[in-house]
XYZ file of C-alpha atoms in Angstrom:
467
model
C 11.341 8.756 47.872
C 13.708 5.291 49.649
C 12.952 1.595 48.327
C 11.334 1.255 51.348
C 8.687 3.199 50.767
C 7.997 2.289 47.555
C 7.599 -1.484 48.346
C 5.257 -0.626 51.413
C 3.403 1.592 49.138
C 3.315 -0.287 46.094
C 2.105 -3.359 48.087
C -0.198 -1.156 49.402
C -2.247 -0.107 46.165
C -1.720 -4.531 45.380
C -3.647 -5.331 47.799
C -6.466 -2.489 46.978
C -6.272 -4.240 44.249
C -6.913 -7.433 44.592
C -9.563 -6.353 47.006
C -11.594 -4.646 44.310
C -11.384 -7.244 42.218
C -14.728 -9.880 41.207
C -14.941 -13.331 41.734
C -14.470 -13.755 38.036
C -10.801 -12.339 38.054
C -8.858 -14.565 38.746
C -10.019 -16.831 35.756
C -8.035 -14.080 33.651
C -4.846 -15.324 31.772
C -2.710 -12.297 30.715
C -2.013 -12.591 27.166
C 1.699 -12.986 26.212
C 3.239 -11.335 22.495
C 5.260 -13.787 20.238
C 8.330 -14.187 20.465
C 9.723 -11.548 18.362
C 6.529 -10.541 17.563
C 7.931 -6.360 17.317
C 10.014 -7.359 14.056
C 7.750 -6.923 11.338
C 10.309 -7.388 8.719
C 12.590 -9.657 10.180
C 16.166 -8.993 10.720
C 15.163 -6.212 7.832
C 13.781 -3.966 11.321
C 14.038 -0.677 12.220
C 13.299 0.809 15.704
C 12.192 4.360 14.666
C 8.668 6.348 14.835
C 9.971 9.886 13.709
C 8.451 11.866 10.246
C 11.462 9.477 8.360
C 10.293 5.966 9.420
C 9.661 4.583 6.402
C 13.218 5.923 4.807
C 15.496 4.041 6.847
C 18.245 1.449 4.671
C 17.506 -2.692 6.611
C 20.162 -3.067 8.703
C 21.362 -6.429 7.295
C 22.025 -5.178 4.303
C 25.703 -5.913 3.203
C 27.993 -3.146 2.521
C 27.856 -3.121 -1.445
C 23.687 -3.127 -1.497
C 24.729 -0.514 1.116
C 26.496 1.862 -1.569
C 23.523 1.001 -4.381
C 21.622 1.974 -1.577
C 21.439 5.310 -1.536
C 22.524 5.414 -4.611
C 18.606 4.762 -5.812
C 17.780 6.950 -2.731
C 19.128 10.388 -5.149
C 17.502 8.673 -8.269
C 14.026 8.560 -6.310
C 14.356 11.533 -4.714
C 15.475 13.822 -7.225
C 13.553 16.021 -10.049
C 13.644 14.532 -13.273
C 14.273 17.595 -15.821
C 13.245 17.909 -19.302
C 15.349 16.305 -22.293
C 17.746 18.206 -23.676
C 20.198 18.611 -20.150
C 23.219 18.964 -18.908
C 22.411 15.953 -15.872
C 21.862 12.943 -18.697
C 21.498 11.004 -16.373
C 17.782 12.184 -15.204
C 16.774 14.526 -18.234
C 13.664 13.043 -20.720
C 10.679 13.829 -17.812
C 7.575 13.548 -19.789
C 5.785 14.836 -22.456
C 3.068 14.050 -19.926
C 3.303 13.007 -16.465
C 1.852 13.209 -12.828
C 5.079 13.313 -11.194
C 8.571 14.756 -11.101
C 10.114 12.500 -8.277
C 8.901 9.155 -7.329
C 9.303 10.946 -3.625
C 6.727 12.972 -5.904
C 3.915 10.395 -4.909
C 5.468 8.660 -2.201
C 6.587 11.485 0.201
C 9.276 10.367 2.062
C 8.787 6.685 1.436
C 4.954 6.964 2.217
C 1.711 7.051 0.949
C 0.152 9.388 -1.179
C -3.091 11.039 -0.681
C -6.227 12.176 -2.931
C -5.629 16.180 -3.998
C -6.308 18.486 -0.891
C -8.052 21.062 -3.634
C -8.708 21.138 -7.026
C -6.095 21.341 -9.180
C -3.575 20.215 -6.717
C -0.626 17.605 -8.215
C 1.311 14.979 -6.940
C -0.290 13.839 -4.206
C 0.070 10.556 -5.174
C -3.760 9.436 -6.661
C -3.506 8.596 -10.060
C -5.812 7.276 -12.786
C -5.920 4.433 -14.999
C -7.704 4.544 -18.445
C -9.098 1.188 -19.847
C -11.876 0.343 -22.501
C -13.440 -3.159 -22.462
C -11.731 -5.859 -24.389
C -7.808 -6.990 -23.465
C -4.565 -7.332 -25.976
C -2.615 -10.500 -26.546
C -0.072 -10.259 -23.454
C -4.218 -10.205 -21.062
C -3.371 -6.413 -21.077
C -6.249 -3.586 -20.681
C -6.499 -1.785 -23.716
C -6.287 1.905 -23.239
C -8.379 4.880 -23.835
C -7.862 5.518 -27.708
C -7.279 9.044 -27.296
C -5.292 9.173 -23.166
C -3.882 6.461 -23.545
C -3.479 3.930 -20.159
C -2.988 6.489 -17.695
C -4.320 10.542 -17.306
C -1.676 12.142 -16.983
C -2.174 16.149 -15.390
C 0.860 17.609 -15.996
C 2.754 18.101 -18.941
C 6.944 20.014 -20.585
C 6.799 23.341 -21.620
C 5.076 23.533 -25.468
C 2.351 21.017 -24.762
C -1.105 20.878 -23.966
C -1.977 19.025 -20.038
C -5.112 16.062 -20.858
C -7.161 18.150 -18.884
C -8.552 18.559 -15.134
C -10.019 16.290 -12.160
C -12.795 17.290 -9.911
C -13.697 14.968 -6.940
C -16.190 15.071 -5.105
C -17.379 13.500 -1.958
C -21.206 11.919 -1.502
C -21.461 11.382 2.433
C -22.322 8.599 3.419
C -24.075 7.630 6.792
C -23.555 4.177 9.065
C -24.861 2.880 12.052
C -23.599 0.817 14.236
C -25.530 -1.633 16.352
C -25.281 0.463 19.653
C -26.494 3.550 17.675
C -23.027 5.186 17.590
C -23.391 6.635 13.573
C -19.981 7.872 11.384
C -20.252 8.952 8.032
C -17.688 8.387 5.611
C -17.089 9.978 1.815
C -17.596 8.057 -1.593
C -15.773 9.389 -3.722
C -16.582 10.775 -7.872
C -14.551 12.171 -10.415
C -15.616 14.841 -13.145
C -13.276 14.622 -15.630
C -12.759 18.623 -16.913
C -10.906 20.927 -19.650
C -10.031 17.687 -21.838
C -7.374 19.193 -24.764
C -6.895 15.233 -26.694
C -10.903 14.726 -27.371
C -13.651 13.099 -25.645
C -12.894 9.903 -22.995
C -14.072 7.267 -24.921
C -17.619 6.273 -23.965
C -16.960 2.751 -22.343
C -13.933 4.071 -20.131
C -12.954 2.227 -17.287
C -11.541 4.458 -14.298
C -9.562 3.212 -11.823
C -8.489 5.338 -9.417
C -5.130 4.252 -7.233
C -3.414 5.783 -4.461
C 0.712 5.589 -3.965
C 1.187 3.099 -1.436
C 4.360 3.590 1.685
C 7.268 1.325 0.061
C 8.045 0.480 3.086
C 9.286 -4.086 2.924
C 8.514 -4.480 -1.012
C 11.867 -6.974 -1.407
C 10.311 -9.181 1.422
C 7.274 -9.065 -0.226
C 8.744 -9.715 -3.421
C 11.118 -12.389 -1.760
C 8.009 -14.633 -0.293
C 8.018 -17.753 -3.261
C 4.453 -18.582 -5.231
C 4.636 -21.984 -3.326
C 3.974 -19.546 -0.234
C 1.711 -17.210 -1.496
C -0.229 -20.458 -3.459
C -1.035 -21.928 0.192
C -3.028 -19.046 0.793
C -5.492 -19.004 -2.516
C -8.914 -20.880 -1.719
C -10.311 -19.333 -4.703
C -13.536 -21.681 -4.748
C -13.992 -21.415 -0.741
C -12.985 -25.065 -0.232
C -13.204 -24.274 3.333
C -16.457 -22.871 3.231
C -15.699 -19.384 5.364
C -17.056 -17.360 3.123
C -13.296 -16.321 2.485
C -11.887 -16.954 -1.462
C -8.512 -15.235 -1.908
C -7.345 -16.049 -5.633
C -4.158 -15.301 -7.424
C -3.404 -12.769 -10.511
C -2.021 -14.291 -12.905
C -0.133 -11.603 -14.756
C 2.808 -10.861 -18.079
C 6.275 -10.802 -17.139
C 8.048 -8.907 -19.383
C 11.695 -9.960 -18.983
C 10.898 -13.338 -19.137
C 8.044 -13.343 -21.523
C 5.816 -15.350 -19.682
C 2.568 -15.305 -16.962
C 3.615 -14.904 -13.213
C 1.727 -14.757 -10.037
C 1.173 -11.300 -9.362
C 2.096 -9.207 -6.248
C 2.342 -5.674 -6.585
C 0.082 -2.816 -7.605
C -3.714 -2.606 -6.404
C -4.483 -5.704 -7.995
C -1.677 -7.366 -8.263
C -0.582 -7.065 -11.894
C 2.835 -6.325 -11.040
C 4.720 -10.016 -11.219
C 7.803 -8.085 -9.200
C 9.220 -5.191 -7.947
C 11.435 -4.282 -11.341
C 8.215 -4.176 -13.132
C 6.460 -2.085 -10.552
C 9.401 0.584 -10.180
C 9.917 0.659 -14.435
C 6.060 0.784 -14.524
C 5.990 3.912 -12.617
C 8.656 5.203 -13.855
C 6.574 4.856 -17.132
C 3.087 5.745 -16.459
C 4.025 8.384 -13.068
C 7.468 10.529 -15.422
C 7.330 9.356 -18.503
C 10.688 7.773 -18.281
C 11.369 5.167 -20.450
C 12.883 1.594 -20.063
C 14.113 -1.167 -21.430
C 11.004 -3.271 -20.217
C 8.697 -0.035 -21.235
C 10.464 1.380 -23.918
C 7.516 3.820 -25.524
C 6.045 6.354 -24.212
C 2.545 7.103 -23.427
C 1.066 9.423 -25.321
C -2.092 10.678 -26.903
C -2.683 10.048 -30.572
C -2.818 13.427 -31.251
C 0.946 14.760 -29.773
C 4.119 12.584 -32.012
C 6.177 12.310 -29.415
C 8.891 10.962 -32.343
C 9.591 14.609 -32.701
C 10.054 15.870 -28.982
C 13.603 15.715 -27.842
C 14.114 12.844 -25.354
C 16.694 11.720 -22.559
C 17.866 8.630 -23.906
C 16.799 5.153 -25.389
C 15.981 4.635 -23.012
C 15.602 7.511 -20.324
C 16.891 5.706 -17.542
C 19.548 2.863 -18.295
C 19.433 -0.965 -17.059
C 22.167 0.088 -14.465
C 20.236 2.948 -12.809
C 16.574 1.485 -12.528
C 17.991 -1.593 -10.573
C 19.735 1.261 -8.729
C 16.585 2.481 -7.491
C 15.011 -1.140 -7.807
C 17.040 -1.985 -5.112
C 16.268 0.800 -2.877
C 12.737 -0.060 -3.123
C 13.827 -2.927 -1.764
C 15.739 -2.588 0.644
C 13.418 0.395 2.605
C 13.782 -1.071 6.475
C 10.292 -2.173 8.622
C 10.052 -0.020 11.391
C 9.361 -1.797 14.879
C 5.826 -3.055 16.657
C 4.951 -0.198 19.149
C 3.148 -1.621 21.702
C 2.695 -4.541 21.406
C 3.473 -5.685 24.325
C 0.430 -4.057 25.845
C -2.581 -5.876 27.825
C -5.378 -3.877 25.711
C -3.318 -4.414 21.987
C -3.141 -8.346 22.676
C -6.494 -8.182 23.155
C -7.216 -6.396 20.156
C -4.750 -8.083 17.976
C -6.600 -11.658 19.740
C -10.248 -9.605 18.180
C -8.850 -8.623 14.898
C -8.561 -12.391 15.157
C -11.749 -13.201 16.373
C -13.340 -11.499 13.679
C -11.374 -13.731 10.789
C -9.763 -10.633 9.610
C -7.064 -12.935 9.225
C -8.200 -14.907 6.593
C -6.385 -12.251 4.138
C -4.345 -9.875 6.157
C -2.247 -13.069 7.474
C 0.239 -11.949 9.887
C 3.408 -13.697 9.603
C 5.047 -15.467 6.746
C 8.373 -16.254 5.468
C 10.613 -15.476 2.819
C 12.347 -17.958 0.379
C 15.720 -17.747 -1.093
C 16.667 -14.316 -2.968
C 19.152 -12.430 -4.857
C 19.455 -10.103 -2.024
C 20.612 -12.259 1.068
C 19.709 -9.353 3.138
C 15.834 -10.354 2.830
C 16.099 -14.387 2.145
C 14.690 -16.643 4.542
C 13.241 -14.159 7.040
C 10.314 -14.293 9.241
C 8.138 -11.526 8.354
C 4.872 -9.848 9.623
C 3.001 -7.751 6.310
C -0.792 -8.861 7.356
C -1.951 -9.383 3.902
C -1.625 -12.935 1.631
C -1.290 -11.282 -2.193
C -4.020 -12.369 -2.961
C -7.465 -10.715 -5.072
C -11.051 -10.588 -2.848
C -14.032 -9.581 -3.794
C -14.222 -6.392 -1.619
C -17.969 -5.661 -2.781
C -19.970 -3.237 -4.808
C -19.492 0.168 -3.040
C -15.309 -0.511 -3.333
C -15.628 -1.505 -7.366
C -13.655 0.130 -9.705
C -15.274 -2.032 -12.613
C -12.007 -2.679 -14.448
C -10.973 -6.071 -14.801
C -7.108 -6.642 -14.987
C -5.489 -9.357 -16.135
C -7.499 -12.226 -13.476
C -8.921 -9.524 -11.492
C -12.838 -8.781 -11.543
C -13.829 -5.089 -10.994
C -14.478 -5.940 -7.708
C -11.504 -7.429 -6.523
C -8.357 -5.691 -4.617
C -4.962 -6.877 -3.407
C -4.915 -7.392 -0.079
C -2.666 -4.085 1.124
C -0.023 -4.991 3.746
C -0.880 -3.202 6.601
C 2.800 -3.019 8.264
C 3.699 0.687 8.708
C -0.630 1.425 8.884
C 0.179 3.288 12.090
C 2.745 5.404 11.249
C 1.637 7.112 8.030
C -0.160 10.263 10.218
C 3.713 10.322 11.321
C 5.401 10.703 8.101
C 2.994 11.729 6.088
C 0.273 13.806 8.362
C -2.839 12.112 6.617
C -5.005 8.730 7.624
C -5.808 8.435 3.783
C -6.375 4.700 3.272
C -7.933 1.971 0.924
C -7.132 2.919 -2.876
C -8.329 5.844 -4.024
C -7.528 7.658 -0.849
C -11.245 7.887 0.627
C -10.993 6.300 3.858
C -9.955 9.242 6.495
C -9.086 6.638 9.117
C -8.982 3.094 10.065
C -11.724 3.330 11.350
C -13.752 3.776 8.035
C -11.696 1.941 5.935
C -12.820 -1.022 8.105
C -16.716 -0.113 7.483
C -16.070 0.330 3.821
C -15.729 -3.552 3.691
C -17.928 -5.665 1.516
C -18.039 -8.988 -0.542
C -15.674 -11.262 0.947
C -14.586 -9.152 3.870
C -18.565 -8.318 5.095
C -18.774 -10.626 7.767
C -15.661 -9.818 9.369
C -17.186 -5.829 8.950
C -20.212 -7.085 10.492
C -18.638 -8.547 13.315
C -16.611 -5.740 14.409
C -19.453 -3.245 14.094
C -21.411 -6.011 16.564
C -18.251 -5.377 18.734
C -19.287 -2.568 21.842
C -17.297 0.736 21.464
C -14.392 -0.659 23.745
C -13.569 -4.005 21.908
C -13.939 -2.077 18.538
C -11.687 0.537 19.979
C -9.093 -2.550 21.339
C -9.088 -3.640 17.398
C -8.479 -0.496 15.964
C -5.605 0.424 18.639
C -3.954 -3.050 17.477
C -3.793 -2.269 13.990
C -2.534 1.348 14.758
C 0.680 -0.469 16.349
C 1.054 -2.532 13.037
């Protein structure tokens, strides 16, 4: 086709469109994206939409840390083995555990999910156990028989703790326009317990593994910035009262603002990673030197992988790896329907908790310092209502409160992990279901979303899928 014919046809189409517009069309102003809106992770952003989108090194990482990144990647992805073993850097698994590797819960550095069938292991959903009360550090008291986390796998010669059966109750939600959506509410039955009953007053908190991207950036956000988001007494009267959690920092032996975990119960990325090594794989570290053992097992009689089982050097490399995974860029951020969805996201006040943009501060990894990022979180605790409650306090968090999860990468979870399970226990199978479970402080925003017409609800959801 010649350029002249092409231009003529384009002119005809333009005239036709203008002729079809109503009298109000001249009032419509094209929406525009913000400058650098695609760069969710600032200079750490990577442009990739493949099934490996969560697994890239931050492109601005220096050469030395880049080498540590690849060592940390190996430690993160390879399976740990029982001790003693010739692979001394990776022995000491268990004696009880949930996964043999970090990647068992964070497959492709992505998000875990509830098991698809009874007996499936290493799916990325775990159960924290506690009884009412706290220790001198403010931490929850563990179950007397099973400790602080239920572990469904063991090394040879040890009895497994037991099994967990998950069942779902249908919950029907009806929009004002008559459209219905059926949600699923989980319940948990612990069976075949080999070390006695769970405590009569047991508190069970199901928690699914999140995608790993951008963790170092969140670690680099200053406490001053986080506190600027807080409004614990709801002074502005908008019904949103985000509050910081205050938790125990093991290395500094002091109280710090929590920012990691579903209840912001870890103060920094290193403690979060070390806690996962212990709870999920039974790997001790200098931060967590004691095994999580049932009361009937004497772990001191079982061969270990050293004291501690992961050295500080290797732990730091896994922390470096976990903290410098690149954040995928936004897709379709400049399309009009997406920009309209963004405006709707703002209009129903989702941004009160899912704060779109912030800046990191000074940080020991230069690539993560002073970056403008778009994580869509405030890292604060919010009351999400009774329907999402686990009834388990965690430091300053109540049984109804959860940390606002970052939304970056949420639209790529299906591509990377072949599922869309969201919320702390993976009950939501779609973004829409996750929104419809919101209650408590988020109830008004959910109701405003439900009152949108179906076209606008679709635009809002499509916007979230680009994050």
